[in-house]
């Protein structure tokens, strides 16, 4: 029975702000970053668990300290004791009596939990010799459900119901898996429409996207209404009206402002308005949805939904028409699976969020699991793709025909190349030292 011998946490940052990649109405200069975790064991098989949580620059150092503070719960633990009763371990991690005060189950401490839990799933999948999606799809319903902590959600979804839902979808699973292996999981592209891009850059990226076969494009809005009208107009000019456009305000507006702005942008026929207002405001989202749904505009949210409880309330209140699970915002795969199941129960499509470093790597697994084992539907379902930083991963995502090609390598696709880990470590990695020398960033 292997034992966990070590957990290392790294502060990795990428200088994306230099070219406004990833910029939006609230995060105007993001340096895509992550708290990165490597778990080692005494198994002697050379396998390590690599996991990460996405952050945006300076906050990373706080997340890394939180990861280090939680590591005592893992080091010295037998792997089987974790995987045989994963929900209990997950609860131990999220309910540790001194650490939970700085959560609970939200913010920095939950981002740190996600990095650790994602690394544990990567290790589990590697030990089974399967990509994570396959590990999830092959798992007996009872075993998978035993990984979920149902505390706070059993009023809408019980363990027994979850098992029943998964059992019902056993039929046809092999066909859906085959279909996914042949066609991949459908995606949309975000990286044509970051807020800080010039008009020329947006046009160029739309044209390249169309040439590559993309049919769904997301554009950032929210900073200034007149500018949003101009940007949406130019994107429609480029992609035409047969293709799909989504807009994303990254929480910039009040509730009434969201409605007013979207009434103005409705002429551009967006499929959804994403994160119009505070990610905690379930009733506000419901008010917005009520006003905009008659215009054919859905509300999408989730990348900053801090945990399964907020998702539960969003679903109960009718606050979202597109459920954007995030692989790092919540406490890793265990909690994400619970939200995928709740969304299915409410009949709401899951469209994972992936704008950040490493997120595309992970959500491809989660989207496929949703289709094969839970929803059995692709209606209104599409997974985000943002074309940045994939080259840093050992098993980088592959996109073909605007769809994710299913990963085949064992693990959660989260392992970065050693040279990326050393080069982008902040502030001592070679890349950062060079950037400081060139005066592009100021050394801390
Ligand atoms: C700061 C990130 O780039 C954010 O804008 C991503 C996002 O909202 C999305 O991908 O959606
Ligand atoms: Mg977004």
PDB file of C-alpha atoms and ligand atoms in Angstrom, residues 218 220 248 250 274-275 303 324 353 384, ligand 2:
ATOM      1  CA  UNK A 218     -17.348  34.204 -27.185  1.00  0.00           C
ATOM      2  CA  UNK A 220     -15.948  39.925 -23.676  1.00  0.00           C
ATOM      3  CA  UNK A 248     -19.253  37.436 -21.088  1.00  0.00           C
ATOM      4  CA  UNK A 250     -17.248  38.783 -15.857  1.00  0.00           C
ATOM      5  CA  UNK A 274     -22.102  34.939 -18.942  1.00  0.00           C
ATOM      6  CA  UNK A 275     -21.457  36.160 -15.401  1.00  0.00           C
ATOM      7  CA  UNK A 303     -16.416  29.886 -13.233  1.00  0.00           C
ATOM      8  CA  UNK A 324     -20.294  26.371 -16.317  1.00  0.00           C
ATOM      9  CA  UNK A 353     -15.400  26.955 -18.264  1.00  0.00           C
ATOM     10  CA  UNK A 384     -14.868  26.220 -23.835  1.00  0.00           C
TER      11      UNK A 384
HETATM   12 MG1  LIG B   2     -16.196  33.761 -18.312  1.00  0.00          MG
END
